[in-house]
GROMACS .gro file of C-alpha atoms in nm:
model
  440
    1MET     CA    1   3.786  -3.812  -1.415
    2ARG     CA    2   3.482  -3.613  -1.315
    3LEU     CA    3   3.213  -3.879  -1.305
    4LEU     CA    4   2.998  -3.673  -1.069
    5THR     CA    5   2.956  -3.298  -1.081
    6ALA     CA    6   2.854  -3.134  -0.756
    7ALA     CA    7   2.750  -2.819  -0.942
    8THR     CA    8   2.464  -3.002  -1.118
    9PHE     CA    9   2.193  -2.922  -0.867
   10THR     CA   10   1.914  -3.158  -0.970
   11LEU     CA   11   1.749  -3.470  -0.841
   12THR     CA   12   1.867  -3.692  -1.124
   13PHE     CA   13   2.134  -3.882  -0.933
   14THR     CA   14   2.164  -4.229  -1.088
   15LEU     CA   15   2.500  -4.366  -0.972
   16THR     CA   16   2.482  -4.741  -0.905
   17LEU     CA   17   2.699  -4.885  -0.630
   18CYS     CA   18   2.724  -5.223  -0.464
   19SER     CA   19   2.672  -5.068  -0.122
   20ALA     CA   20   2.611  -4.697  -0.156
   21PRO     CA   21   2.688  -4.456   0.129
   22ARG     CA   22   2.377  -4.338   0.308
   23HIS     CA   23   2.384  -3.984   0.165
   24VAL     CA   24   2.404  -4.122  -0.191
   25THR     CA   25   2.109  -4.353  -0.125
   26LEU     CA   26   1.913  -4.064   0.020
   27MET     CA   27   1.968  -3.853  -0.291
   28GLN     CA   28   1.850  -4.141  -0.508
   29GLU     CA   29   1.542  -4.188  -0.288
   30ALA     CA   30   1.470  -3.815  -0.298
   31GLY     CA   31   1.478  -3.834  -0.676
   32ASP     CA   32   1.233  -4.125  -0.672
   33ALA     CA   33   1.002  -3.934  -0.439
   34ALA     CA   34   1.021  -3.625  -0.662
   35ARG     CA   35   0.918  -3.826  -0.965
   36ALA     CA   36   0.628  -3.969  -0.761
   37GLY     CA   37   0.517  -3.619  -0.656
   38ASP     CA   38   0.572  -3.688  -0.284
   39THR     CA   39   0.709  -3.353  -0.163
   40ALA     CA   40   0.707  -3.450   0.205
   41ALA     CA   41   0.924  -3.754   0.133
   42VAL     CA   42   1.158  -3.549  -0.085
   43LEU     CA   43   1.217  -3.299   0.193
   44ALA     CA   44   1.261  -3.568   0.458
   45LYS     CA   45   1.530  -3.738   0.249
   46LEU     CA   46   1.706  -3.413   0.165
   47GLU     CA   47   1.707  -3.288   0.523
   48GLU     CA   48   1.853  -3.618   0.642
   49MET     CA   49   2.114  -3.596   0.371
   50ALA     CA   50   2.203  -3.241   0.475
   51VAL     CA   51   2.277  -3.370   0.826
   52LEU     CA   52   2.510  -3.637   0.689
   53ARG     CA   53   2.683  -3.405   0.439
   54PRO     CA   54   2.617  -3.047   0.556
   55ASP     CA   55   2.839  -2.894   0.286
   56TYR     CA   56   2.668  -3.056  -0.015
   57PRO     CA   57   2.542  -2.758  -0.222
   58ARG     CA   58   2.302  -2.965  -0.431
   59ALA     CA   59   2.113  -3.081  -0.121
   60HIS     CA   60   2.063  -2.725   0.003
   61LEU     CA   61   1.948  -2.593  -0.335
   62ASN     CA   62   1.690  -2.869  -0.364
   63ILE     CA   63   1.576  -2.808  -0.006
   64ALA     CA   64   1.531  -2.441  -0.092
   65MET     CA   65   1.333  -2.526  -0.406
   66TYR     CA   66   1.096  -2.770  -0.237
   67ARG     CA   67   1.052  -2.554   0.074
   68ALA     CA   68   0.963  -2.258  -0.149
   69GLN     CA   69   0.711  -2.466  -0.344
   70ALA     CA   70   0.560  -2.584  -0.015
   71GLY     CA   71   0.513  -2.224   0.098
   72GLU     CA   72   0.784  -2.247   0.368
   73SER     CA   73   0.962  -1.926   0.278
   74ASP     CA   74   1.175  -1.893   0.592
   75ALA     CA   75   1.319  -2.243   0.551
   76ALA     CA   76   1.378  -2.183   0.180
   77ILE     CA   77   1.562  -1.857   0.250
   78ALA     CA   78   1.773  -2.029   0.517
   79ALA     CA   79   1.881  -2.297   0.267
   80LEU     CA   80   1.973  -2.034   0.008
   81ARG     CA   81   2.170  -1.842   0.268
   82ARG     CA   82   2.361  -2.161   0.350
   83MET     CA   83   2.465  -2.185  -0.015
   84LEU     CA   84   2.580  -1.824  -0.012
   85GLU     CA   85   2.796  -1.901   0.292
   86MET     CA   86   2.963  -2.185   0.099
   87GLY     CA   87   3.062  -1.946  -0.179
   88VAL     CA   88   2.882  -2.113  -0.469
   89ARG     CA   89   2.730  -1.938  -0.769
   90VAL     CA   90   2.381  -2.033  -0.885
   91ASN     CA   91   2.104  -1.860  -1.078
   92VAL     CA   92   1.802  -1.871  -0.849
   93ASP     CA   93   1.635  -1.565  -0.998
   94GLY     CA   94   1.565  -1.752  -1.321
   95ASN     CA   95   1.428  -2.061  -1.144
   96ALA     CA   96   1.049  -2.086  -1.144
   97ALA     CA   97   1.063  -2.290  -0.823
   98PHE     CA   98   1.132  -1.964  -0.638
   99ASP     CA   99   0.839  -1.766  -0.777
  100SER     CA  100   0.673  -1.755  -0.434
  101LEU     CA  101   0.981  -1.582  -0.288
  102ARG     CA  102   1.034  -1.307  -0.542
  103GLU     CA  103   0.863  -1.027  -0.351
  104LEU     CA  104   1.047  -1.102  -0.027
  105PRO     CA  105   1.325  -0.855   0.063
  106ALA     CA  106   1.545  -1.141   0.181
  107PHE     CA  107   1.522  -1.317  -0.158
  108GLN     CA  108   1.581  -0.991  -0.342
  109GLU     CA  109   1.896  -0.943  -0.137
  110LEU     CA  110   2.021  -1.305  -0.181
  111ALA     CA  111   1.943  -1.366  -0.548
  112PRO     CA  112   2.196  -1.123  -0.704
  113ARG     CA  113   2.467  -1.230  -0.460
  114LEU     CA  114   2.414  -1.595  -0.551
  115GLN     CA  115   2.411  -1.501  -0.918
  116SER     CA  116   2.745  -1.321  -0.900
  117GLY     CA  117   2.916  -1.563  -0.660
  118PRO     CA  118   3.233  -1.481  -0.469
  119ASP     CA  119   3.460  -1.202  -0.585
  120PRO     CA  120   3.768  -1.299  -0.792
  121VAL     CA  121   4.065  -1.393  -0.573
  122GLY     CA  122   4.436  -1.429  -0.640
  123ALA     CA  123   4.485  -1.232  -0.962
  124SER     CA  124   4.774  -1.032  -0.818
  125LYS     CA  125   4.959  -1.347  -0.716
  126ALA     CA  126   4.908  -1.541  -1.040
  127ALA     CA  127   5.132  -1.578  -1.345
  128THR     CA  128   5.023  -1.752  -1.664
  129PHE     CA  129   5.162  -1.899  -1.983
  130ALA     CA  130   4.991  -2.070  -2.275
  131LEU     CA  131   5.037  -2.395  -2.463
  132THR     CA  132   4.957  -2.361  -2.831
  133GLY     CA  133   4.815  -2.600  -3.089
  134VAL     CA  134   4.644  -2.820  -2.830
  135THR     CA  135   4.396  -3.076  -2.968
  136GLY     CA  136   4.343  -3.298  -2.664
  137ILE     CA  137   4.263  -3.287  -2.293
  138ILE     CA  138   4.552  -3.157  -2.085
  139GLU     CA  139   4.490  -3.318  -1.746
  140SER     CA  140   4.820  -3.257  -1.568
  141CYS     CA  141   5.134  -3.047  -1.570
  142LEU     CA  142   5.483  -3.103  -1.432
  143ARG     CA  143   5.789  -2.879  -1.428
  144ASP     CA  144   6.141  -3.018  -1.433
  145PRO     CA  145   6.319  -2.814  -1.163
  146GLU     CA  146   6.661  -2.860  -1.328
  147SER     CA  147   6.596  -2.777  -1.693
  148GLY     CA  148   6.278  -2.572  -1.648
  149ALA     CA  149   6.106  -2.783  -1.915
  150TRP     CA  150   5.737  -2.867  -1.877
  151PHE     CA  151   5.555  -3.198  -1.924
  152PHE     CA  152   5.182  -3.244  -1.974
  153GLY     CA  153   4.957  -3.550  -1.952
  154ASP     CA  154   4.701  -3.571  -2.235
  155VAL     CA  155   4.397  -3.793  -2.177
  156ARG     CA  156   4.250  -3.767  -2.525
  157ASN     CA  157   4.570  -3.809  -2.728
  158ARG     CA  158   4.711  -4.078  -2.494
  159CYS     CA  159   5.054  -3.926  -2.452
  160ILE     CA  160   5.282  -3.696  -2.257
  161TRP     CA  161   5.384  -3.368  -2.419
  162LYS     CA  162   5.688  -3.153  -2.352
  163SER     CA  163   5.747  -2.779  -2.389
  164GLY     CA  164   6.010  -2.522  -2.300
  165PRO     CA  165   6.011  -2.312  -1.982
  166ASP     CA  166   5.766  -2.058  -2.124
  167GLY     CA  167   5.518  -2.298  -2.282
  168GLY     CA  168   5.441  -2.244  -2.648
  169ALA     CA  169   5.433  -2.529  -2.900
  170LEU     CA  170   5.427  -2.888  -2.776
  171GLU     CA  171   5.644  -3.178  -2.880
  172LYS     CA  172   5.556  -3.537  -2.803
  173PHE     CA  173   5.766  -3.688  -2.524
  174THR     CA  174   5.626  -4.042  -2.529
  175SER     CA  175   5.614  -4.273  -2.829
  176ASP     CA  176   5.296  -4.383  -3.004
  177GLU     CA  177   5.452  -4.729  -3.028
  178ASP     CA  178   5.415  -4.768  -2.651
  179ALA     CA  179   5.035  -4.744  -2.692
  180LEU     CA  180   4.958  -4.557  -2.371
  181ASP     CA  181   4.601  -4.510  -2.257
  182GLY     CA  182   4.473  -4.171  -2.146
  183VAL     CA  183   4.741  -4.004  -1.933
  184PHE     CA  184   4.624  -3.846  -1.607
  185ARG     CA  185   4.874  -3.765  -1.329
  186ILE     CA  186   5.249  -3.746  -1.399
  187THR     CA  187   5.536  -3.699  -1.154
  188PHE     CA  188   5.908  -3.766  -1.119
  189SER     CA  189   6.078  -4.032  -0.912
  190ALA     CA  190   6.306  -3.896  -0.639
  191ASP     CA  191   6.614  -3.955  -0.857
  192ARG     CA  192   6.447  -3.805  -1.169
  193LYS     CA  193   6.528  -4.118  -1.370
  194THR     CA  194   6.163  -4.218  -1.401
  195LEU     CA  195   5.856  -4.024  -1.505
  196TRP     CA  196   5.563  -4.200  -1.341
  197ALA     CA  197   5.216  -4.174  -1.493
  198SER     CA  198   4.866  -4.299  -1.419
  199THR     CA  199   4.687  -4.416  -1.734
  200SER     CA  200   4.332  -4.537  -1.794
  201THR     CA  201   4.094  -4.599  -2.082
  202VAL     CA  202   3.813  -4.346  -2.111
  203GLY     CA  203   3.552  -4.284  -2.376
  204VAL     CA  204   3.693  -3.942  -2.469
  205MET     CA  205   4.034  -4.072  -2.576
  206THR     CA  206   4.123  -4.150  -2.937
  207GLY     CA  207   4.133  -4.506  -3.068
  208ASP     CA  208   3.889  -4.791  -3.112
  209ASP     CA  209   3.948  -4.920  -2.758
  210ALA     CA  210   3.814  -4.602  -2.593
  211GLU     CA  211   3.598  -4.737  -2.314
  212ASP     CA  212   3.551  -4.615  -1.958
  213GLY     CA  213   3.719  -4.845  -1.708
  214LYS     CA  214   3.848  -5.110  -1.949
  215ARG     CA  215   4.213  -5.074  -1.838
  216ALA     CA  216   4.402  -4.880  -1.574
  217ALA     CA  217   4.767  -4.883  -1.474
  218ILE     CA  218   5.060  -4.709  -1.313
  219VAL     CA  219   5.333  -4.672  -1.574
  220ALA     CA  220   5.708  -4.617  -1.533
  221ILE     CA  221   5.860  -4.415  -1.819
  222ASP     CA  222   6.232  -4.368  -1.874
  223PHE     CA  223   6.297  -3.998  -1.831
  224GLU     CA  224   6.589  -3.994  -2.073
  225THR     CA  225   6.418  -4.172  -2.364
  226GLY     CA  226   6.043  -4.130  -2.304
  227SER     CA  227   5.997  -4.508  -2.347
  228VAL     CA  228   5.775  -4.717  -2.122
  229ARG     CA  229   5.990  -4.924  -1.889
  230GLU     CA  230   5.716  -5.107  -1.696
  231ARG     CA  231   5.337  -5.116  -1.652
  232TYR     CA  232   5.155  -5.207  -1.332
  233PRO     CA  233   4.790  -5.271  -1.427
  234THR     CA  234   4.492  -5.316  -1.198
  235PRO     CA  235   4.393  -5.683  -1.171
  236ASP     CA  236   4.142  -5.842  -1.405
  237ASP     CA  237   3.871  -5.879  -1.139
  238GLY     CA  238   3.561  -5.816  -1.347
  239ARG     CA  239   3.523  -5.456  -1.228
  240LYS     CA  240   3.589  -5.127  -1.406
  241HIS     CA  241   3.890  -4.930  -1.291
  242LEU     CA  242   4.020  -4.579  -1.350
  243ILE     CA  243   4.345  -4.468  -1.188
  244GLY     CA  244   4.337  -4.093  -1.213
  245ASP     CA  245   4.584  -3.989  -0.944
  246PHE     CA  246   4.866  -4.120  -0.727
  247ILE     CA  247   5.147  -4.009  -0.497
  248ILE     CA  248   5.491  -4.147  -0.413
  249ALA     CA  249   5.564  -4.190  -0.042
  250SER     CA  250   5.904  -4.126   0.113
  251ASP     CA  251   5.985  -4.499   0.106
  252GLY     CA  252   5.915  -4.517  -0.270
  253ALA     CA  253   5.575  -4.684  -0.237
  254ILE     CA  254   5.300  -4.552  -0.464
  255PHE     CA  255   4.943  -4.497  -0.346
  256ALA     CA  256   4.683  -4.461  -0.623
  257THR     CA  257   4.311  -4.386  -0.624
  258ASP     CA  258   4.048  -4.565  -0.830
  259SER     CA  259   3.764  -4.343  -0.950
  260MET     CA  260   3.541  -4.632  -1.062
  261SER     CA  261   3.591  -4.886  -0.783
  262PRO     CA  262   3.600  -4.809  -0.408
  263VAL     CA  263   3.967  -4.895  -0.356
  264ILE     CA  264   4.303  -4.731  -0.295
  265TRP     CA  265   4.588  -4.922  -0.461
  266ARG     CA  266   4.947  -4.954  -0.343
  267LEU     CA  267   5.260  -5.041  -0.535
  268ALA     CA  268   5.531  -5.121  -0.283
  269SER     CA  269   5.883  -5.009  -0.368
  270GLY     CA  270   6.036  -5.285  -0.582
  271ALA     CA  271   5.706  -5.476  -0.613
  272ASP     CA  272   5.586  -5.615  -0.946
  273SER     CA  273   5.211  -5.561  -0.905
  274LEU     CA  274   4.950  -5.335  -0.751
  275GLU     CA  275   4.779  -5.451  -0.435
  276PRO     CA  276   4.447  -5.327  -0.291
  277TRP     CA  277   4.562  -5.126   0.011
  278LEU     CA  278   4.217  -5.019   0.134
  279LYS     CA  279   3.865  -5.099   0.014
  280ASN     CA  280   3.565  -4.921   0.161
  281ASP     CA  281   3.206  -4.907   0.039
  282ASP     CA  282   3.179  -4.545   0.154
  283PHE     CA  283   3.428  -4.445  -0.116
  284VAL     CA  284   3.237  -4.319  -0.421
  285ASN     CA  285   3.457  -4.133  -0.670
  286LEU     CA  286   3.816  -4.111  -0.543
  287GLN     CA  287   4.043  -3.846  -0.690
  288GLY     CA  288   4.360  -3.678  -0.558
  289LEU     CA  289   4.560  -3.775  -0.251
  290ALA     CA  290   4.833  -3.632  -0.030
  291LEU     CA  291   5.035  -3.750   0.270
  292SER     CA  292   5.068  -3.550   0.589
  293ALA     CA  293   5.411  -3.410   0.670
  294GLU     CA  294   5.456  -3.679   0.934
  295GLY     CA  295   5.346  -3.955   0.695
  296ASP     CA  296   5.089  -4.085   0.941
  297ALA     CA  297   4.779  -3.965   0.755
  298LEU     CA  298   4.669  -3.999   0.394
  299TYR     CA  299   4.423  -3.737   0.269
  300VAL     CA  300   4.207  -3.848  -0.023
  301ALA     CA  301   3.961  -3.640  -0.224
  302ASP     CA  302   3.629  -3.808  -0.300
  303TYR     CA  303   3.432  -3.606  -0.555
  304THR     CA  304   3.093  -3.676  -0.397
  305ASN     CA  305   3.196  -3.727  -0.034
  306GLY     CA  306   3.454  -3.461   0.046
  307ILE     CA  307   3.802  -3.531   0.182
  308TRP     CA  308   3.892  -3.847   0.368
  309ARG     CA  309   4.158  -3.858   0.636
  310ILE     CA  310   4.298  -4.212   0.657
  311ASP     CA  311   4.517  -4.322   0.944
  312VAL     CA  312   4.799  -4.501   0.757
  313ALA     CA  313   4.879  -4.747   1.034
  314GLU     CA  314   4.520  -4.840   1.117
  315LYS     CA  315   4.372  -4.784   0.768
  316THR     CA  316   4.071  -4.611   0.925
  317PRO     CA  317   3.896  -4.341   0.718
  318THR     CA  318   3.716  -4.038   0.859
  319LEU     CA  319   3.573  -3.741   0.671
  320LEU     CA  320   3.695  -3.386   0.718
  321VAL     CA  321   3.407  -3.151   0.788
  322ALA     CA  322   3.414  -2.829   0.589
  323PRO     CA  323   3.362  -2.497   0.767
  324ALA     CA  324   3.042  -2.304   0.703
  325SER     CA  325   3.231  -2.082   0.458
  326ALA     CA  326   3.333  -2.369   0.229
  327THR     CA  327   3.238  -2.700   0.073
  328PHE     CA  328   3.467  -2.998   0.017
  329PHE     CA  329   3.255  -3.148  -0.260
  330GLY     CA  330   3.379  -3.156  -0.619
  331ILE     CA  331   3.750  -3.165  -0.530
  332ASP     CA  332   3.985  -3.319  -0.786
  333GLY     CA  333   4.358  -3.297  -0.712
  334ILE     CA  334   4.506  -3.232  -0.366
  335TYR     CA  335   4.869  -3.156  -0.280
  336ALA     CA  336   5.067  -3.138   0.042
  337VAL     CA  337   5.210  -2.794   0.122
  338PRO     CA  338   5.349  -2.644   0.444
  339GLY     CA  339   5.062  -2.605   0.687
  340GLY     CA  340   4.810  -2.816   0.499
  341ILE     CA  341   4.695  -2.912   0.152
  342ILE     CA  342   4.614  -2.732  -0.172
  343ALA     CA  343   4.294  -2.855  -0.341
  344VAL     CA  344   4.173  -2.808  -0.699
  345GLN     CA  345   3.793  -2.782  -0.683
  346ASN     CA  346   3.635  -2.807  -1.028
  347GLY     CA  347   3.299  -2.953  -0.921
  348VAL     CA  348   3.148  -2.628  -0.791
  349ASN     CA  349   3.069  -2.298  -0.956
  350PRO     CA  350   3.287  -2.096  -0.966
  351GLN     CA  351   3.580  -2.336  -0.984
  352ARG     CA  352   3.859  -2.257  -0.741
  353VAL     CA  353   4.180  -2.355  -0.566
  354LEU     CA  354   4.158  -2.395  -0.188
  355HIS     CA  355   4.409  -2.404   0.096
  356ILE     CA  356   4.286  -2.642   0.367
  357GLU     CA  357   4.431  -2.701   0.713
  358PRO     CA  358   4.331  -3.064   0.784
  359HIS     CA  359   4.462  -3.060   1.139
  360SER     CA  360   4.209  -2.786   1.216
  361CYS     CA  361   3.914  -2.970   1.065
  362ARG     CA  362   3.653  -3.159   1.252
  363VAL     CA  363   3.612  -3.519   1.141
  364ALA     CA  364   3.304  -3.735   1.091
  365ALA     CA  365   3.259  -4.107   1.141
  366CYS     CA  366   3.183  -4.327   0.841
  367GLY     CA  367   3.080  -4.684   0.764
  368ASP     CA  368   2.836  -4.888   0.968
  369GLN     CA  369   2.839  -4.649   1.263
  370ALA     CA  370   2.739  -4.352   1.048
  371ARG     CA  371   2.484  -4.554   0.855
  372SER     CA  372   2.314  -4.691   1.165
  373SER     CA  373   2.293  -4.354   1.337
  374GLN     CA  374   2.220  -4.169   1.013
  375ALA     CA  375   2.423  -3.882   1.151
  376THR     CA  376   2.788  -3.786   1.186
  377THR     CA  377   2.991  -3.806   1.505
  378LEU     CA  378   3.198  -3.490   1.526
  379GLN     CA  379   3.513  -3.414   1.719
  380ASP     CA  380   3.529  -3.067   1.869
  381HIS     CA  381   3.777  -2.879   1.649
  382GLU     CA  382   3.759  -2.562   1.447
  383SER     CA  383   3.806  -2.608   1.074
  384ALA     CA  384   3.996  -2.390   0.828
  385ALA     CA  385   3.973  -2.346   0.451
  386ARG     CA  386   4.028  -2.043   0.234
  387ILE     CA  387   4.015  -1.968  -0.137
  388VAL     CA  388   4.361  -1.925  -0.289
  389THR     CA  389   4.227  -1.827  -0.629
  390CYS     CA  390   3.899  -1.822  -0.819
  391GLY     CA  391   3.730  -1.610  -1.081
  392LEU     CA  392   4.034  -1.566  -1.306
  393PRO     CA  393   3.914  -1.553  -1.670
  394ALA     CA  394   4.107  -1.864  -1.778
  395MET     CA  395   3.976  -2.081  -1.491
  396THR     CA  396   3.700  -2.254  -1.686
  397ASP     CA  397   3.792  -2.624  -1.670
  398LEU     CA  398   4.047  -2.690  -1.396
  399ALA     CA  399   4.254  -3.006  -1.390
  400LEU     CA  400   4.552  -3.136  -1.195
  401GLY     CA  401   4.845  -2.935  -1.067
  402HIS     CA  402   5.196  -2.956  -0.930
  403VAL     CA  403   5.377  -2.799  -0.634
  404SER     CA  404   5.725  -2.669  -0.709
  405GLY     CA  405   5.909  -2.463  -0.451
  406ASP     CA  406   5.679  -2.194  -0.318
  407SER     CA  407   5.442  -2.206  -0.617
  408PHE     CA  408   5.146  -2.415  -0.722
  409HIS     CA  409   5.104  -2.470  -1.097
  410PHE     CA  410   4.778  -2.599  -1.242
  411VAL     CA  411   4.589  -2.649  -1.567
  412ALA     CA  412   4.323  -2.379  -1.597
  413ASP     CA  413   4.127  -2.489  -1.906
  414SER     CA  414   4.195  -2.858  -1.967
  415GLY     CA  415   3.937  -2.922  -2.238
  416TRP     CA  416   3.720  -3.190  -2.078
  417ALA     CA  417   3.407  -2.987  -2.148
  418MET     CA  418   3.487  -2.979  -2.519
  419PHE     CA  419   3.454  -3.356  -2.551
  420ASP     CA  420   3.163  -3.429  -2.320
  421PRO     CA  421   2.932  -3.471  -2.498
  422ALA     CA  422   3.139  -3.575  -2.798
  423PRO     CA  423   3.150  -3.301  -3.066
  424GLU     CA  424   3.034  -3.376  -3.419
  425LYS     CA  425   3.377  -3.278  -3.549
  426ALA     CA  426   3.714  -3.237  -3.383
  427PRO     CA  427   3.763  -2.890  -3.232
  428GLU     CA  428   4.022  -2.660  -3.385
  429PRO     CA  429   4.366  -2.647  -3.215
  430ARG     CA  430   4.353  -2.408  -2.922
  431GLU     CA  431   4.555  -2.255  -2.641
  432VAL     CA  432   4.559  -2.402  -2.292
  433THR     CA  433   4.652  -2.185  -1.995
  434ILE     CA  434   4.881  -2.292  -1.711
  435ILE     CA  435   4.852  -2.077  -1.399
  436SER     CA  436   5.122  -2.048  -1.134
  437ILE     CA  437   5.029  -1.897  -0.800
  438ALA     CA  438   5.239  -1.830  -0.492
  439ILE     CA  439   5.172  -2.048  -0.187
  440GLU     CA  440   5.139  -1.849   0.132
   0.00000   0.00000   0.00000
């Protein structure tokens, strides 16, 4: 669930946390200073934030805006150039904050490049098919390697759909009698007898119990019948929970992320309840996760932090540092592939799929050490990230994906944007595009 959108470059950040990470607090304080008209304080907060999270596009855009308004054209141009390096698209030419820069050759060179964004990538390697008659939010896709059939998690209609190998019309796989909540991630057990799903209540789903964070669970569904075999809910602890993604480890244990509470859950193989595996106040909006090939590291996407690397044995989180040519903000699903991870990044403009080599990334300290120093401690490694695909016409509202063989399949136009804000009347049935792209 995309509670925070990194592409919304404004100073209206209002997330409330029990103990917010320093960069989140700084953005809130910068917003307060902006409303008070204190430009010097705004810039001080933003510059400090840019040290803590150097790949946060919103920080650099706001720095550029306030530097331009303060008459500091060189600093403003430098911030805009940093955004260009990260490959984001933004309309600066139509922003009155940059009026003082318009006659500068450097701005005239940057503005159209920022407006157009990076060139389309991956069209020659992509294949597509369409689902027809869709009325909900298709959040995930899964291909059965034996039959070729496809399965799709629907958040709005609270079910799992099934289609043939080439898409087309959908038929309901799960039963309405099982009263699922919004379905997010789906995947098979190793023996293909169970279809596992993460489910959560959200305001965009149908039904009179549609409420963000009211319930969340990992659900075991019989693959032969489509009936719910068991539910493993988050505990009733007075907090809101949303389990949007999970993975199954080689020993059968399930790790799941909570997008509304700063915790990673674990369901041990054969256990009857979820347990909090790791809580950390630096977690803000956890999304996808993937295990390293060796099983010693868990990589977790955090929509407003980047990507965490967590030592499984020690349970110690560190942040991967993005290279200058990328940003790790706004990442949803991540998936282990040979040589690294595939990441679906729907929180930047244009949306994209990345290939990241975590072992090549620098890492940054977090927690009390980072807060007290107000800076990151970096290890001396080169980092690597490249765009696998972006700019394809259907890639308007990316959601979760699935690795199968040497291909990555993902939902290109899920439908979230159609229901947020809620439409006055239900949209007409539509097509949803699934893109498959070769992994290199």
